[in-house]
Amino acid sequence: MAGSRRKSPGITPDILLRAYSIGLFPMAESADDPEIFWVEPELRGVLPLDHFHVSKRLAKTVRRQPFEIRFDHAFDAVIAACAEETFGRPSTWINTTIRSLYSTLFDMGHAHTVEAWDGDELVGGLYGVSLGSAFFGESMFSRRTDASKICLVHLVDRLREKGFTLLDTQFTTEHLKTFGAIDVPKADYAEILAAAMESPHLKF
């Protein structure tokens, strides 16, 4: 993991929001590790909202509307699902402290979800933090084919509609690069973030 890491002896929701505003975000070594550390990558993952790419196949699936999409309906269930161990993800960085902090941010109007539902079953989703005109994507999960991808498409549509200027993905992955995600050097990211923080906090 490239970038600096700093241990955090104590953290509150207000400190967490301040950290986001200056380019830091928290992680834990594992779900069972109670400690949290701050991360500031040398290369920051960003998904440019004006260059978001959706494949023809996925666009066709989105138009078919296989799932009901809800926003901010089941925050605790989404973050719990993101923290679950899966076959391809034997451990996660979401510990109980992080789950508690982000649940409080949700109550404060700074954390949000996009959710895919099949009837009464939550089958995919993502969550993140909004501050100024920035949205910081945290994690996603999928229990059905394309469920999390469809949530990402709806997230981008929502952010564009509301006037957001930055979608931070923390890091890039090959998966996110297919949507247009890029690596931004820390100094350049700081300028983009500062501009987003000058905006009034946008309603998600």
mmCIF file of C-alpha atoms in Angstrom:
data_model
loop_
_atom_site.group_PDB
_atom_site.id
_atom_site.type_symbol
_atom_site.label_atom_id
_atom_site.label_comp_id
_atom_site.label_asym_id
_atom_site.label_seq_id
_atom_site.Cartn_x
_atom_site.Cartn_y
_atom_site.Cartn_z
ATOM 1 C CA MET A 1 0.000 0.000 0.000
ATOM 2 C CA ALA A 2 1.800 3.142 -1.199
ATOM 3 C CA GLY A 3 1.539 6.278 0.892
ATOM 4 C CA SER A 4 1.909 7.299 4.502
ATOM 5 C CA ARG A 5 0.214 5.605 7.449
ATOM 6 C CA ARG A 6 -0.289 7.146 10.863
ATOM 7 C CA LYS A 7 -1.738 5.400 13.890
ATOM 8 C CA SER A 8 -4.816 6.997 15.396
ATOM 9 C CA PRO A 9 -5.101 6.662 19.182
ATOM 10 C CA GLY A 10 -8.625 8.076 19.228
ATOM 11 C CA ILE A 11 -11.101 9.230 16.641
ATOM 12 C CA THR A 12 -14.455 10.988 16.620
ATOM 13 C CA PRO A 13 -16.857 11.662 13.749
ATOM 14 C CA ASP A 14 -15.745 15.312 13.632
ATOM 15 C CA ILE A 15 -12.088 14.291 13.470
ATOM 16 C CA LEU A 16 -12.981 11.826 10.729
ATOM 17 C CA LEU A 17 -14.612 14.539 8.623
ATOM 18 C CA ARG A 18 -11.644 16.831 9.172
ATOM 19 C CA ALA A 19 -9.334 14.042 8.022
ATOM 20 C CA TYR A 20 -11.301 13.577 4.808
ATOM 21 C CA SER A 21 -11.126 17.300 4.142
ATOM 22 C CA ILE A 22 -7.311 17.180 4.097
ATOM 23 C CA GLY A 23 -6.875 13.928 2.192
ATOM 24 C CA LEU A 24 -6.715 11.253 4.905
ATOM 25 C CA PHE A 25 -8.957 8.236 5.435
ATOM 26 C CA PRO A 26 -8.954 5.489 8.090
ATOM 27 C CA MET A 27 -8.390 1.756 7.778
ATOM 28 C CA ALA A 28 -7.789 -1.196 10.074
ATOM 29 C CA GLU A 29 -5.455 -4.118 9.400
ATOM 30 C CA SER A 30 -8.418 -6.494 9.665
ATOM 31 C CA ALA A 31 -11.970 -6.681 10.947
ATOM 32 C CA ASP A 32 -10.654 -8.159 14.222
ATOM 33 C CA ASP A 33 -7.952 -5.528 14.781
ATOM 34 C CA PRO A 34 -9.253 -2.732 17.047
ATOM 35 C CA GLU A 35 -6.598 -0.218 15.936
ATOM 36 C CA ILE A 36 -7.168 2.317 13.173
ATOM 37 C CA PHE A 37 -4.546 4.097 11.120
ATOM 38 C CA TRP A 38 -4.728 7.025 8.718
ATOM 39 C CA VAL A 39 -3.828 6.506 5.076
ATOM 40 C CA GLU A 40 -2.632 9.127 2.586
ATOM 41 C CA PRO A 41 -1.718 7.453 -0.722
ATOM 42 C CA GLU A 42 0.992 8.890 -2.952
ATOM 43 C CA LEU A 43 -1.330 8.107 -5.864
ATOM 44 C CA ARG A 44 -5.014 8.711 -5.212
ATOM 45 C CA GLY A 45 -7.749 6.881 -7.033
ATOM 46 C CA VAL A 46 -10.254 9.230 -8.658
ATOM 47 C CA LEU A 47 -13.177 8.433 -10.939
ATOM 48 C CA PRO A 48 -13.721 11.547 -13.098
ATOM 49 C CA LEU A 49 -17.440 12.172 -13.247
ATOM 50 C CA ASP A 50 -17.247 13.606 -16.766
ATOM 51 C CA HIS A 51 -15.308 10.589 -18.091
ATOM 52 C CA PHE A 52 -17.246 7.766 -16.451
ATOM 53 C CA HIS A 53 -17.357 4.783 -18.788
ATOM 54 C CA VAL A 54 -20.105 2.171 -18.883
ATOM 55 C CA SER A 55 -19.716 -0.810 -21.203
ATOM 56 C CA LYS A 56 -22.463 -1.530 -23.717
ATOM 57 C CA ARG A 57 -23.247 -4.786 -21.928
ATOM 58 C CA LEU A 58 -23.610 -3.101 -18.537
ATOM 59 C CA ALA A 59 -25.619 -0.223 -19.996
ATOM 60 C CA LYS A 60 -28.042 -2.754 -21.448
ATOM 61 C CA THR A 61 -28.323 -4.458 -18.053
ATOM 62 C CA VAL A 62 -28.959 -1.130 -16.298
ATOM 63 C CA ARG A 63 -31.756 -0.312 -18.757
ATOM 64 C CA ARG A 64 -33.335 -3.672 -18.010
ATOM 65 C CA GLN A 65 -33.625 -2.621 -14.333
ATOM 66 C CA PRO A 66 -33.035 -6.040 -12.730
ATOM 67 C CA PHE A 67 -32.988 -4.530 -9.233
ATOM 68 C CA GLU A 68 -34.790 -1.836 -7.299
ATOM 69 C CA ILE A 69 -32.299 0.913 -6.438
ATOM 70 C CA ARG A 70 -32.624 2.658 -3.095
ATOM 71 C CA PHE A 71 -30.570 5.392 -1.469
ATOM 72 C CA ASP A 72 -29.812 5.588 2.277
ATOM 73 C CA HIS A 73 -32.390 2.910 3.081
ATOM 74 C CA ALA A 74 -30.320 0.344 4.996
ATOM 75 C CA PHE A 75 -26.950 1.844 5.903
ATOM 76 C CA ASP A 76 -26.019 -0.592 8.673
ATOM 77 C CA ALA A 77 -26.892 -3.583 6.488
ATOM 78 C CA VAL A 78 -24.729 -2.274 3.643
ATOM 79 C CA ILE A 79 -21.639 -1.641 5.761
ATOM 80 C CA ALA A 80 -22.114 -5.025 7.462
ATOM 81 C CA ALA A 81 -22.209 -6.712 4.055
ATOM 82 C CA CYS A 82 -19.097 -4.836 2.956
ATOM 83 C CA ALA A 83 -17.327 -6.113 6.087
ATOM 84 C CA GLU A 84 -18.225 -9.762 5.490
ATOM 85 C CA GLU A 85 -15.584 -12.278 4.529
ATOM 86 C CA THR A 86 -16.107 -13.751 1.064
ATOM 87 C CA PHE A 87 -14.378 -16.352 -1.067
ATOM 88 C CA GLY A 88 -12.398 -13.688 -2.896
ATOM 89 C CA ARG A 89 -11.972 -11.454 0.147
ATOM 90 C CA PRO A 90 -10.973 -13.494 3.219
ATOM 91 C CA SER A 91 -10.556 -10.388 5.397
ATOM 92 C CA THR A 92 -11.545 -6.730 5.306
ATOM 93 C CA TRP A 93 -10.330 -3.486 6.850
ATOM 94 C CA ILE A 94 -13.772 -2.620 8.271
ATOM 95 C CA ASN A 95 -13.673 -3.208 12.030
ATOM 96 C CA THR A 96 -16.331 -2.460 14.647
ATOM 97 C CA THR A 97 -14.921 1.002 15.343
ATOM 98 C CA ILE A 98 -15.176 1.977 11.696
ATOM 99 C CA ARG A 99 -18.698 0.597 11.466
ATOM 100 C CA SER A 100 -19.750 2.647 14.497
ATOM 101 C CA LEU A 101 -18.103 5.854 13.239
ATOM 102 C CA TYR A 102 -19.657 5.670 9.799
ATOM 103 C CA SER A 103 -23.059 4.860 11.238
ATOM 104 C CA THR A 104 -22.784 8.127 13.169
ATOM 105 C CA LEU A 105 -21.729 9.956 9.995
ATOM 106 C CA PHE A 106 -24.869 8.541 8.374
ATOM 107 C CA ASP A 107 -26.980 10.019 11.178
ATOM 108 C CA MET A 108 -25.178 13.343 10.596
ATOM 109 C CA GLY A 109 -25.966 13.299 6.860
ATOM 110 C CA HIS A 110 -22.364 12.713 5.770
ATOM 111 C CA ALA A 111 -22.443 8.984 4.923
ATOM 112 C CA HIS A 112 -24.652 7.462 2.263
ATOM 113 C CA THR A 113 -25.534 4.243 0.501
ATOM 114 C CA VAL A 114 -26.682 3.121 -2.901
ATOM 115 C CA GLU A 115 -28.466 -0.221 -2.632
ATOM 116 C CA ALA A 116 -29.678 -2.911 -5.037
ATOM 117 C CA TRP A 117 -32.738 -4.848 -3.874
ATOM 118 C CA ASP A 118 -34.368 -7.977 -5.251
ATOM 119 C CA GLY A 119 -37.748 -7.889 -3.559
ATOM 120 C CA ASP A 120 -36.998 -7.784 0.163
ATOM 121 C CA GLU A 121 -33.413 -8.985 -0.268
ATOM 122 C CA LEU A 122 -30.416 -6.637 -0.292
ATOM 123 C CA VAL A 123 -28.239 -8.032 -3.080
ATOM 124 C CA GLY A 124 -25.633 -5.331 -3.609
ATOM 125 C CA GLY A 125 -24.573 -1.895 -2.554
ATOM 126 C CA LEU A 126 -21.917 0.639 -1.747
ATOM 127 C CA TYR A 127 -21.326 3.316 0.845
ATOM 128 C CA GLY A 128 -19.235 6.442 1.130
ATOM 129 C CA VAL A 129 -18.835 9.871 2.679
ATOM 130 C CA SER A 130 -19.978 13.215 1.287
ATOM 131 C CA LEU A 131 -18.309 16.472 2.230
ATOM 132 C CA GLY A 132 -18.421 19.738 0.313
ATOM 133 C CA SER A 133 -18.785 18.718 -3.338
ATOM 134 C CA ALA A 134 -16.773 15.511 -2.862
ATOM 135 C CA PHE A 135 -17.915 11.930 -2.422
ATOM 136 C CA PHE A 136 -15.424 9.485 -0.966
ATOM 137 C CA GLY A 137 -16.284 5.924 -1.968
ATOM 138 C CA GLU A 138 -15.471 3.435 0.771
ATOM 139 C CA SER A 139 -16.546 -0.075 -0.141
ATOM 140 C CA MET A 140 -19.043 -2.107 -2.135
ATOM 141 C CA PHE A 141 -20.427 -5.624 -2.205
ATOM 142 C CA SER A 142 -22.399 -7.806 -4.572
ATOM 143 C CA ARG A 143 -24.522 -10.908 -4.063
ATOM 144 C CA ARG A 144 -25.905 -10.925 -7.603
ATOM 145 C CA THR A 145 -24.202 -10.492 -10.955
ATOM 146 C CA ASP A 146 -23.586 -6.782 -11.700
ATOM 147 C CA ALA A 147 -25.392 -5.579 -8.548
ATOM 148 C CA SER A 148 -22.525 -3.421 -7.243
ATOM 149 C CA LYS A 149 -21.701 -2.189 -10.761
ATOM 150 C CA ILE A 150 -25.280 -1.037 -11.226
ATOM 151 C CA CYS A 151 -25.102 0.761 -7.874
ATOM 152 C CA LEU A 152 -21.955 2.547 -9.054
ATOM 153 C CA VAL A 153 -23.723 3.698 -12.214
ATOM 154 C CA HIS A 154 -26.567 5.094 -10.127
ATOM 155 C CA LEU A 155 -24.089 6.743 -7.752
ATOM 156 C CA VAL A 156 -22.416 8.601 -10.607
ATOM 157 C CA ASP A 157 -25.789 9.683 -11.989
ATOM 158 C CA ARG A 158 -26.749 10.960 -8.543
ATOM 159 C CA LEU A 159 -23.487 12.859 -8.048
ATOM 160 C CA ARG A 160 -23.759 14.499 -11.448
ATOM 161 C CA GLU A 161 -27.367 15.470 -10.786
ATOM 162 C CA LYS A 162 -26.488 17.058 -7.432
ATOM 163 C CA GLY A 163 -23.447 18.956 -8.709
ATOM 164 C CA PHE A 164 -20.624 16.998 -7.082
ATOM 165 C CA THR A 165 -17.159 17.584 -8.525
ATOM 166 C CA LEU A 166 -15.058 14.762 -7.043
ATOM 167 C CA LEU A 167 -15.585 11.008 -6.745
ATOM 168 C CA ASP A 168 -12.672 9.655 -4.711
ATOM 169 C CA THR A 169 -12.059 5.888 -4.908
ATOM 170 C CA GLN A 170 -8.991 5.959 -2.599
ATOM 171 C CA PHE A 171 -7.083 3.496 -4.789
ATOM 172 C CA THR A 172 -7.529 2.261 -8.339
ATOM 173 C CA THR A 173 -8.140 -1.367 -9.247
ATOM 174 C CA GLU A 174 -8.355 -3.034 -12.624
ATOM 175 C CA HIS A 175 -12.094 -3.249 -12.019
ATOM 176 C CA LEU A 176 -12.449 0.493 -11.365
ATOM 177 C CA LYS A 177 -10.199 1.352 -14.304
ATOM 178 C CA THR A 178 -12.762 -0.195 -16.637
ATOM 179 C CA PHE A 179 -15.079 2.612 -15.502
ATOM 180 C CA GLY A 180 -12.432 5.280 -16.113
ATOM 181 C CA ALA A 181 -10.724 5.512 -12.713
ATOM 182 C CA ILE A 182 -7.278 7.144 -12.763
ATOM 183 C CA ASP A 183 -4.332 7.602 -10.396
ATOM 184 C CA VAL A 184 -3.770 11.211 -9.346
ATOM 185 C CA PRO A 185 -0.483 12.302 -7.690
ATOM 186 C CA LYS A 186 -0.914 13.471 -4.103
ATOM 187 C CA ALA A 187 -0.088 17.118 -4.850
ATOM 188 C CA ASP A 188 -2.588 17.295 -7.713
ATOM 189 C CA TYR A 189 -5.213 15.526 -5.642
ATOM 190 C CA ALA A 190 -4.742 18.083 -2.859
ATOM 191 C CA GLU A 191 -5.689 20.877 -5.271
ATOM 192 C CA ILE A 192 -8.768 19.022 -6.519
ATOM 193 C CA LEU A 193 -9.824 18.255 -2.937
ATOM 194 C CA ALA A 194 -9.288 21.829 -1.756
ATOM 195 C CA ALA A 195 -11.564 23.111 -4.516
ATOM 196 C CA ALA A 196 -14.246 20.592 -3.530
ATOM 197 C CA MET A 197 -13.976 21.637 0.119
ATOM 198 C CA GLU A 198 -14.629 25.268 -0.821
ATOM 199 C CA SER A 199 -18.124 24.258 -1.924
ATOM 200 C CA PRO A 200 -21.022 24.304 0.514
ATOM 201 C CA HIS A 201 -21.901 20.788 1.647
ATOM 202 C CA LEU A 202 -24.088 19.375 -1.112
ATOM 203 C CA LYS A 203 -27.225 17.417 -0.416
ATOM 204 C CA PHE A 204 -26.867 13.797 -1.523
#
